[in-house]
PDB file of C-alpha atoms and ligand atoms in Angstrom:
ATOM      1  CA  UNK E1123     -54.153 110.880 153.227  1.00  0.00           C
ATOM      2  CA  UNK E1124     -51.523 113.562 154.815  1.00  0.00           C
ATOM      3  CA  UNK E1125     -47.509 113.004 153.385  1.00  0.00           C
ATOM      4  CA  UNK E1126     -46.886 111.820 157.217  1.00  0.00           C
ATOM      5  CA  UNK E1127     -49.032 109.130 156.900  1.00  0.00           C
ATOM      6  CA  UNK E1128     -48.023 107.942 153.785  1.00  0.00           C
ATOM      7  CA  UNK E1129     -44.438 108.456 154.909  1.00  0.00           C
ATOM      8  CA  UNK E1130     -45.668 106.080 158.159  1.00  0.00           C
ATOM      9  CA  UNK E1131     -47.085 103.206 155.985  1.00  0.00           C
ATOM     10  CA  UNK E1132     -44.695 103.361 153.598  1.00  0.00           C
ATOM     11  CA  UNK E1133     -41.987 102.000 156.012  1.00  0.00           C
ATOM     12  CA  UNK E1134     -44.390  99.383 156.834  1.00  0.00           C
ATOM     13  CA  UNK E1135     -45.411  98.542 153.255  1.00  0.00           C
ATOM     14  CA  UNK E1136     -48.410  99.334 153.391  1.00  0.00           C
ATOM     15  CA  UNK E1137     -48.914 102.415 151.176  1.00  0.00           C
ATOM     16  CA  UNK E1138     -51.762 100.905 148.674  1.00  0.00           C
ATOM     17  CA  UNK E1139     -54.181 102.293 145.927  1.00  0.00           C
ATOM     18  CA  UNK E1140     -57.520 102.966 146.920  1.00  0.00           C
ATOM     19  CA  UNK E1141     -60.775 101.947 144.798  1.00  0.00           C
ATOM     20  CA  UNK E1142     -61.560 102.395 141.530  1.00  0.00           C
ATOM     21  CA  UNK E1143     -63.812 105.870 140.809  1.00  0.00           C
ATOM     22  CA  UNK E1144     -65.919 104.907 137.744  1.00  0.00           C
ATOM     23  CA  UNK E1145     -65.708 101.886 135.578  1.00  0.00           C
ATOM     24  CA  UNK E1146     -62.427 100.983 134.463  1.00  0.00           C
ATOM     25  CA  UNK E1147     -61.860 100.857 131.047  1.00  0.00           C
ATOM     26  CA  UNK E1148     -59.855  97.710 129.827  1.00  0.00           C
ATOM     27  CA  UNK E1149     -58.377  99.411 126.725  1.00  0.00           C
ATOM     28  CA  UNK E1150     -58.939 103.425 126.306  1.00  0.00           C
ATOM     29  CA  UNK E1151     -58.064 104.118 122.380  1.00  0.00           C
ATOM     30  CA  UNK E1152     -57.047 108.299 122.284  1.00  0.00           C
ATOM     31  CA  UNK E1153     -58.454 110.363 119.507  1.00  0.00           C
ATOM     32  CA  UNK E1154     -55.752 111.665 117.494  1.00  0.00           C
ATOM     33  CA  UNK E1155     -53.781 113.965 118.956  1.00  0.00           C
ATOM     34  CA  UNK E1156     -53.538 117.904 117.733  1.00  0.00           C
ATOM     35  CA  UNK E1157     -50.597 118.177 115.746  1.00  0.00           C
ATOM     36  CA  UNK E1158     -50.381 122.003 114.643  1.00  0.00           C
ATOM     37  CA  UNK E1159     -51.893 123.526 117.866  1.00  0.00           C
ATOM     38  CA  UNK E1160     -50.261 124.990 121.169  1.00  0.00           C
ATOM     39  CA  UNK E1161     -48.602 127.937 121.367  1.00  0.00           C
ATOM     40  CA  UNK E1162     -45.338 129.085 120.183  1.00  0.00           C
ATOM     41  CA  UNK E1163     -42.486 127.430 121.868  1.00  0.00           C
ATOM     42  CA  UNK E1164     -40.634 130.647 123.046  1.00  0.00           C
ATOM     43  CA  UNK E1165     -43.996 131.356 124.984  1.00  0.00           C
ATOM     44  CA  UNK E1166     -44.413 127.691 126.169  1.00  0.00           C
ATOM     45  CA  UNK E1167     -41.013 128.257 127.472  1.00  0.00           C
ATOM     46  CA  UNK E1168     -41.549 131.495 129.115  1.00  0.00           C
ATOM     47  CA  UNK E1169     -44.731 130.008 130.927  1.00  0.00           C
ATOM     48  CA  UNK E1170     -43.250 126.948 132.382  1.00  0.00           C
ATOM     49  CA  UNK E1171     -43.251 126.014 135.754  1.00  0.00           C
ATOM     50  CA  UNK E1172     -43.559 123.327 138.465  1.00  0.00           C
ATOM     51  CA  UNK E1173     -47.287 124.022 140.488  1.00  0.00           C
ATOM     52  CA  UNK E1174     -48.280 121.704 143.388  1.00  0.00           C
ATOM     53  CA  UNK E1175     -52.055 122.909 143.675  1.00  0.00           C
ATOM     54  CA  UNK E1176     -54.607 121.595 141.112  1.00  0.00           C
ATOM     55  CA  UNK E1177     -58.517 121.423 140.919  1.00  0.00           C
ATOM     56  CA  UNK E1178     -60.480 118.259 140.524  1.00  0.00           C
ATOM     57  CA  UNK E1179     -61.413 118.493 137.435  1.00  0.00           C
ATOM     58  CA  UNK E1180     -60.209 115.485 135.156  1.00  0.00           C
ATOM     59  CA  UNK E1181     -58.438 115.752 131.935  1.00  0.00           C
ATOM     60  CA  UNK E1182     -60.649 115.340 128.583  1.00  0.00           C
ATOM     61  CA  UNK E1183     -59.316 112.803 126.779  1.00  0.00           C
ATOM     62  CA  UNK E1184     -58.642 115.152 123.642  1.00  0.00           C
ATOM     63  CA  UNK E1185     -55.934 117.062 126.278  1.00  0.00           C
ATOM     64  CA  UNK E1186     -54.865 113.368 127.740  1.00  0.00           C
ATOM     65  CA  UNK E1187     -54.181 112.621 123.690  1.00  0.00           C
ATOM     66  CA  UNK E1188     -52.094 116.278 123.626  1.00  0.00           C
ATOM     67  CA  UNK E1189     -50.053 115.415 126.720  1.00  0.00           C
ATOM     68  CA  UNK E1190     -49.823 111.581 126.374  1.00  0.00           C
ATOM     69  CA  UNK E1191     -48.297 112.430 122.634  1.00  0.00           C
ATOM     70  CA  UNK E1192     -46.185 115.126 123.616  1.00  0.00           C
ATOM     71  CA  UNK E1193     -44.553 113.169 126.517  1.00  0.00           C
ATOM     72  CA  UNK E1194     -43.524 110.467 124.623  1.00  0.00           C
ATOM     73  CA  UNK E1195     -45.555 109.593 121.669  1.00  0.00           C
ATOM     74  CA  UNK E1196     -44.456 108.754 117.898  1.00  0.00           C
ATOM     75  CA  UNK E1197     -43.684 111.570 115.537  1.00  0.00           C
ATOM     76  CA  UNK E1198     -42.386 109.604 112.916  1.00  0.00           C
ATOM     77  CA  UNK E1199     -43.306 106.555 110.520  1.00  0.00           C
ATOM     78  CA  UNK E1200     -40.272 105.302 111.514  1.00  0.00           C
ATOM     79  CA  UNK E1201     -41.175 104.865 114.941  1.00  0.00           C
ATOM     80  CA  UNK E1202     -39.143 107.924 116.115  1.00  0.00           C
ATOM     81  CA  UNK E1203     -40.541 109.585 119.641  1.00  0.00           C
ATOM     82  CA  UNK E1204     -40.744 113.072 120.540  1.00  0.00           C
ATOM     83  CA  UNK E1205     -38.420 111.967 123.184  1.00  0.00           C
ATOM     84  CA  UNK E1206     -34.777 111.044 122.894  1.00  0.00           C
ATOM     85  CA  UNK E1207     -33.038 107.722 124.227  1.00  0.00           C
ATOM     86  CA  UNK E1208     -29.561 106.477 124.163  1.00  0.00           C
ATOM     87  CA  UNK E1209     -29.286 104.081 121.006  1.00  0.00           C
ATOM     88  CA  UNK E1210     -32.878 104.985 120.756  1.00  0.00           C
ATOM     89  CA  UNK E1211     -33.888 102.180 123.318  1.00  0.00           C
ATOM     90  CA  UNK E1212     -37.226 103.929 123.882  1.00  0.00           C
ATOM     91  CA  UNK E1213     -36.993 102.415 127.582  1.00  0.00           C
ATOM     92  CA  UNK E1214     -39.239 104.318 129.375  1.00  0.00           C
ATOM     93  CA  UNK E1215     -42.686 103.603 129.780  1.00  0.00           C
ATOM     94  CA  UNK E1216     -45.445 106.251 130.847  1.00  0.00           C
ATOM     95  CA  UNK E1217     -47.531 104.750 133.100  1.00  0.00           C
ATOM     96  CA  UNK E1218     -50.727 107.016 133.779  1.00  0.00           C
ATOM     97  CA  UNK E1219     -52.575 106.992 137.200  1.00  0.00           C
ATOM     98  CA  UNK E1220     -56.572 107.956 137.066  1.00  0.00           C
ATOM     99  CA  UNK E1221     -59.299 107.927 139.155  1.00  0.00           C
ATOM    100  CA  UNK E1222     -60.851 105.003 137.232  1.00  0.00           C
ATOM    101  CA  UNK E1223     -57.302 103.327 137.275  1.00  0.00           C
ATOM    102  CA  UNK E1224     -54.036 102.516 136.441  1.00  0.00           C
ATOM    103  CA  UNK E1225     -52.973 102.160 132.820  1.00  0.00           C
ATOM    104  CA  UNK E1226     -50.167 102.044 130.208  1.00  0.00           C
ATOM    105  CA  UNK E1227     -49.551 104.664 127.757  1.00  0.00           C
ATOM    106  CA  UNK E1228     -49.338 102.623 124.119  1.00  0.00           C
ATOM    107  CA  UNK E1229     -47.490 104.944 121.756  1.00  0.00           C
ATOM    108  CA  UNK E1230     -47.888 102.593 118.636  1.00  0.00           C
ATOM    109  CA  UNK E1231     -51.986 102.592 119.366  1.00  0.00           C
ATOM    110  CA  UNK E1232     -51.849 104.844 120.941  1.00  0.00           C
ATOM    111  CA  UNK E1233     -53.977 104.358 123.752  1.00  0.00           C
ATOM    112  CA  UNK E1234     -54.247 103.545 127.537  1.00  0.00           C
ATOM    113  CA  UNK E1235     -54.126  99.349 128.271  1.00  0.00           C
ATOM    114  CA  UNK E1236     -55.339  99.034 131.778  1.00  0.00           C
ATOM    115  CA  UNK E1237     -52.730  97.386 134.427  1.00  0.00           C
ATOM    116  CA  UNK E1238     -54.592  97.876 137.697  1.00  0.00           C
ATOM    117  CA  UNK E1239     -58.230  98.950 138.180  1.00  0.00           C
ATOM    118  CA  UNK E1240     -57.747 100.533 141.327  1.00  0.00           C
ATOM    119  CA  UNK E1241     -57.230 104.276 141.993  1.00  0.00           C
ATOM    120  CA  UNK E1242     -53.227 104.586 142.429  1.00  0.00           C
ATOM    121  CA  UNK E1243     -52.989 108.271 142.633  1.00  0.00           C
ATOM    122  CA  UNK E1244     -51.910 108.292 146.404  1.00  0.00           C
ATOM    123  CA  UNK E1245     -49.256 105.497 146.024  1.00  0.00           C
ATOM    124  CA  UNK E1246     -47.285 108.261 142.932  1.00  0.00           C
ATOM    125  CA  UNK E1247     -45.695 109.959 146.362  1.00  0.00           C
ATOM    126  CA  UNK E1248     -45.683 111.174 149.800  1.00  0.00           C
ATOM    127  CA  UNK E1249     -46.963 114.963 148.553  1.00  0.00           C
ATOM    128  CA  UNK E1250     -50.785 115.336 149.651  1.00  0.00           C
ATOM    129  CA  UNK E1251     -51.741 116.519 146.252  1.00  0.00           C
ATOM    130  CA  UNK E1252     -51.191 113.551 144.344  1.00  0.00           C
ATOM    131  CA  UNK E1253     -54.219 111.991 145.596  1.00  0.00           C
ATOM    132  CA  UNK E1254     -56.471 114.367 144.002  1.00  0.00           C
ATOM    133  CA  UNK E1255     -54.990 115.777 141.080  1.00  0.00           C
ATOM    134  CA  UNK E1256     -56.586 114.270 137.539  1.00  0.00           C
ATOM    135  CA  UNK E1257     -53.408 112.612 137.061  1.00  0.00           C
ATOM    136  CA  UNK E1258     -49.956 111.157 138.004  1.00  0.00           C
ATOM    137  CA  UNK E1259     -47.976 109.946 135.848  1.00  0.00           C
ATOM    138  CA  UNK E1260     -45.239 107.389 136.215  1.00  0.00           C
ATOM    139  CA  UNK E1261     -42.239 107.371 134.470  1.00  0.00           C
ATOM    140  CA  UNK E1262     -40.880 103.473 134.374  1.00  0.00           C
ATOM    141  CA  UNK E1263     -37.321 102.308 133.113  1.00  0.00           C
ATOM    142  CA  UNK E1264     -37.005  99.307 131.071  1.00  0.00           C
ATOM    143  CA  UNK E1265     -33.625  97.297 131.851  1.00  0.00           C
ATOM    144  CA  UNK E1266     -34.418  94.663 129.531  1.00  0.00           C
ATOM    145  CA  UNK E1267     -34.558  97.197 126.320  1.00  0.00           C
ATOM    146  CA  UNK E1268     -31.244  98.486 127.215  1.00  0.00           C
ATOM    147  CA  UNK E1269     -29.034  95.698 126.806  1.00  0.00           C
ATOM    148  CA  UNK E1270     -26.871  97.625 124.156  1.00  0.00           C
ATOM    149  CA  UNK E1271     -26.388 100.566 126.800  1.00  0.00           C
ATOM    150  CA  UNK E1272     -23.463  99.306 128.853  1.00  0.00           C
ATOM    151  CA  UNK E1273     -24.639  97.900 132.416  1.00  0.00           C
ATOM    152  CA  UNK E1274     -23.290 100.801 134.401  1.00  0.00           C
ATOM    153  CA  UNK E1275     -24.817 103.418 132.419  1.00  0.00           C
ATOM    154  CA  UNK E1276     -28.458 102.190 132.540  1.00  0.00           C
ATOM    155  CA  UNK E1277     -29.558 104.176 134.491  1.00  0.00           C
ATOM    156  CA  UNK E1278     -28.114 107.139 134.115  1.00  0.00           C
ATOM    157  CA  UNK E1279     -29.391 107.642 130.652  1.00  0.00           C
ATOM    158  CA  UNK E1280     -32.731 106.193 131.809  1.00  0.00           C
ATOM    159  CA  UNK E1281     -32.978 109.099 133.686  1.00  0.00           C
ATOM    160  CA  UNK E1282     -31.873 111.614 131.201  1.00  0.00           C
ATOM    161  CA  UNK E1283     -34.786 110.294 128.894  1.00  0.00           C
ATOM    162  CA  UNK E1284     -37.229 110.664 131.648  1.00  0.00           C
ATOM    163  CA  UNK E1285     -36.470 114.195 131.397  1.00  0.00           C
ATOM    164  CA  UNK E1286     -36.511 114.235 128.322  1.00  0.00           C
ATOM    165  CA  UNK E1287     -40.494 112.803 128.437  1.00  0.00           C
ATOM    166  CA  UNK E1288     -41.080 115.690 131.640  1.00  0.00           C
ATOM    167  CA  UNK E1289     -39.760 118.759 129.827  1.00  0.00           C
ATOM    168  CA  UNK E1290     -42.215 117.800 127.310  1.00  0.00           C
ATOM    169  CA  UNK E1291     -45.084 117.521 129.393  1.00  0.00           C
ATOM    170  CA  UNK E1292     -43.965 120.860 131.231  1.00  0.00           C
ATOM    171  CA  UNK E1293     -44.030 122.395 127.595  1.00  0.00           C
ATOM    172  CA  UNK E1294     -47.546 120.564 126.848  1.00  0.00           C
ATOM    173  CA  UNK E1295     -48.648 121.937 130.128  1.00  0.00           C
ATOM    174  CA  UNK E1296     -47.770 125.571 129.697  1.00  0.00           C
ATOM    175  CA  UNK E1297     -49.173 125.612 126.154  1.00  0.00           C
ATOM    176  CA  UNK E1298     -52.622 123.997 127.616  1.00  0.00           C
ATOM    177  CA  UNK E1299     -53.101 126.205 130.296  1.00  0.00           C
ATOM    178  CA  UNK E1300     -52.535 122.819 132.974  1.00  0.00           C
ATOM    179  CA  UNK E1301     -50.229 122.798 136.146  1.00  0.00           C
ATOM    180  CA  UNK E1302     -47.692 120.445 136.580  1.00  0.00           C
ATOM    181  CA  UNK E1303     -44.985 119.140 138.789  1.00  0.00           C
ATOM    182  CA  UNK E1304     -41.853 116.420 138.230  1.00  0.00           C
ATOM    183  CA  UNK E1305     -41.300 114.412 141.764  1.00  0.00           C
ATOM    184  CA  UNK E1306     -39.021 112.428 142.581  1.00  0.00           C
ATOM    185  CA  UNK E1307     -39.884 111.998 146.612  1.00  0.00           C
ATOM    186  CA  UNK E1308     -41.372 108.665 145.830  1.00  0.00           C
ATOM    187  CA  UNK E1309     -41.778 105.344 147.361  1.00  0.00           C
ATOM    188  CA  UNK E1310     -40.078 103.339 144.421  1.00  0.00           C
ATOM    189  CA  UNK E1311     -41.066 100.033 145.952  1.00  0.00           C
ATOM    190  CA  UNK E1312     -44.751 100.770 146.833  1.00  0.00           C
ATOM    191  CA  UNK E1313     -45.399 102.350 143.365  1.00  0.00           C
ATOM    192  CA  UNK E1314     -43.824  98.913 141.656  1.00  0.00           C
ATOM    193  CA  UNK E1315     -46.255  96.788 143.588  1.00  0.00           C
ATOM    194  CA  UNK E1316     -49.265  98.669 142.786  1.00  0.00           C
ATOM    195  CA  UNK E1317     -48.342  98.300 138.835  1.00  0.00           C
ATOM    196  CA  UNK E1318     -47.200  95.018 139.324  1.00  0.00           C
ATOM    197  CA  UNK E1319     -43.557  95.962 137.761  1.00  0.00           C
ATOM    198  CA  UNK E1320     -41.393  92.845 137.292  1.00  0.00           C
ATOM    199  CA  UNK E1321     -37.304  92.636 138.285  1.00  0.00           C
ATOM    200  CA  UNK E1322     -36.348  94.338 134.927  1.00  0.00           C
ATOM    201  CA  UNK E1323     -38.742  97.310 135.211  1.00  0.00           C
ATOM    202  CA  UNK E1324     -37.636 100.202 137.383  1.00  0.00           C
ATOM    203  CA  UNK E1325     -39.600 103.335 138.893  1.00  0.00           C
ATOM    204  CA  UNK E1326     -37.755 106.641 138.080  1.00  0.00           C
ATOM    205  CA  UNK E1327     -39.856 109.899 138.483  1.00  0.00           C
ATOM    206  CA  UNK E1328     -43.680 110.726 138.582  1.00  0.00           C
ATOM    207  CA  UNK E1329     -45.059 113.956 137.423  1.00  0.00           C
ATOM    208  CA  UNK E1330     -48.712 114.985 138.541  1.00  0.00           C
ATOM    209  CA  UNK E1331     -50.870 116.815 136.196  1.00  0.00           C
ATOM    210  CA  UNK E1332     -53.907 119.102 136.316  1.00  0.00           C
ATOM    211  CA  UNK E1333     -55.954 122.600 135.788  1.00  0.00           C
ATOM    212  CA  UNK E1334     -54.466 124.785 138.049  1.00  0.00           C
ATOM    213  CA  UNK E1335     -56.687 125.196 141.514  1.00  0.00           C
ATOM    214  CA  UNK E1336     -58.666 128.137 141.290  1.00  0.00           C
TER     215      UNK E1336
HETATM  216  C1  LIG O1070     -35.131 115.387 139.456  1.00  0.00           C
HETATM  217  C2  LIG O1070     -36.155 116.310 140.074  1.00  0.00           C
HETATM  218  C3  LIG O1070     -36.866 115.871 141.164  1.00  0.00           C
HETATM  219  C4  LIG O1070     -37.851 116.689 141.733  1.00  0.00           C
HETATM  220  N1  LIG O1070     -38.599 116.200 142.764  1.00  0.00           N
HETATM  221  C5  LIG O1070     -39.608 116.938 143.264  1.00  0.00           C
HETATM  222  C6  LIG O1070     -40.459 116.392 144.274  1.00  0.00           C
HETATM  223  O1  LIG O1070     -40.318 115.264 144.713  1.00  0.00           O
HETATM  224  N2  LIG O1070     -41.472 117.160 144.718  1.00  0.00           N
HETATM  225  C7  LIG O1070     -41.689 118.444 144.248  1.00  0.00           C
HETATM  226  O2  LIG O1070     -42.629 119.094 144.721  1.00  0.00           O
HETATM  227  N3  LIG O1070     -40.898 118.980 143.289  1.00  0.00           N
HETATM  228  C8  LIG O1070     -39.868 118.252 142.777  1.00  0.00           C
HETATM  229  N4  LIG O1070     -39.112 118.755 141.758  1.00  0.00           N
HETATM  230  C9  LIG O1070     -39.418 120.088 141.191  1.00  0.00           C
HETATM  231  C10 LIG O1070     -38.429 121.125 141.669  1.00  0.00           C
HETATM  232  O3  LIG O1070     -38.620 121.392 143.046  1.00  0.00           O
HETATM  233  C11 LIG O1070     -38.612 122.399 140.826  1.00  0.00           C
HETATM  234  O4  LIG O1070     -38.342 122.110 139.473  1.00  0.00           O
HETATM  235  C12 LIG O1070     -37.701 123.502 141.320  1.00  0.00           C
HETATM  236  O5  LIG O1070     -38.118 123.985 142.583  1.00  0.00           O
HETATM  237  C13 LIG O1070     -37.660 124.678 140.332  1.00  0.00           C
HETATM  238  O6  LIG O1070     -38.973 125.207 140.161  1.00  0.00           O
HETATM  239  P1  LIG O1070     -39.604 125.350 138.682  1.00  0.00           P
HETATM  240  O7  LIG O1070     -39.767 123.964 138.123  1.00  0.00           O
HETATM  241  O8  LIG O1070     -40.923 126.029 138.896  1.00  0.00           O
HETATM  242  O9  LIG O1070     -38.662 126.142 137.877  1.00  0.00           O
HETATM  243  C14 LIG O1070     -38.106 117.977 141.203  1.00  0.00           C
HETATM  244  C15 LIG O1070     -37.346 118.419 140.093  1.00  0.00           C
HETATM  245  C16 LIG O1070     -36.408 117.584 139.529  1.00  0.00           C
HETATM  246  C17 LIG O1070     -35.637 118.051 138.316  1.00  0.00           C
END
């Protein structure tokens, strides 16, 4: 589906997933994820960059783990993240788009917990790409965990913390040898249906993730 179309049924509300690819998976547990590989950070740093072509091919779950941890997992036993948030809310929640279907990332299991068996890749924005790559992530604010963060700051530092979660999967990314892009041209409203957000939960960014088309 071309960005103009989506652009088209977007004003109409109609910019929906698409079937399922595969059997969707109720609840996908991660293996563990890699702790002590990648490589150095000054390299990681020197090789990061936004890409908006990717091949097909889908992420093994072993590099899913890698990213899904690096974004935003725990690094701590006390429940720390290798993300910051203000008052350490830990309000955003990575939402990961697959052929096979939507799901939640889990950081305490984790794992993926299915929201939506239907393919949701189009619906992460207008960009033709997105509705090939392996994967589009969404990156989705919690109001209700931030009721200590003072109402007209919200979501401000919701977004900080999103970018937070990106710069790590752009650092993931360059160490794994995957492309990846942040986006923010989005259709906020069209993405919250397809997850099935409620009032408190808001859509911030999406990032798309893949091997680099060759
Ligand atoms: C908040 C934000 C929103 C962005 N939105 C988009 C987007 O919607 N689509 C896109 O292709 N790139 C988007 N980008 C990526 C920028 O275009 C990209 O980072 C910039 O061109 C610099 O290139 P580099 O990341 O390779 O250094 C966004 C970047 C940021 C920080």
């Amino acid at each position: 589906m071309s960005t103009l179309t989506k652009i088209a049924l977007g004003m109409m509300g109609q910019l929906r997933p698409t079937h399922a690819k595969g059997d969707a998976a109720p609840f996908i547990p991660l293996p563990a994820p890699d702790k002590t590989g990648g490589m150095p950070l000054m390299e990681a740093l020197s090789l990061r960059r936004s890409a908006r072509e990717f091949g097909h091919r889908e992420l093994p779950l072993p590099v899913l783990s890698g990213l899904l941890w690096a974004a935003f997992g725990i690094n701590r036993p006390d429940g720390g993240r290798t993300a910051p948030s203000a008052l350490n809310a830990q309000e955003i929640d990575v939402y990961v788009a697959l052929p096979s279907g939507a799901y939640l990332y889990d950081p305490p299991a984790h794992a993926l917990r299915l929201v939506a068996a239907s393919d949701l890749r189009r619906v992460t924005g207008y960009q033709d790409f997105v509705n090939e790559a392996p994967l589009d992530l969404v990156f989705v604010a919690d109001h209700a965990r931030m009721r200590m963060v003072p109402a007209g700051q919200r979501q401000s530092y919701a977004s900080v913390a999103a970018g937070a979660i990106s710069q790590n999967v752009y650092l993931f990314a360059a160490s794994a040898g995957l492309a990846t892009v942040i986006r923010a041209w989005i259709d906020r409203s069209a993405i919250a249906n397809a997850l099935g957000l409620t009032h408190d939960q808001e859509v911030l960014l999406s990032q798309t993730v893949g091997y680099p088309k060759t």
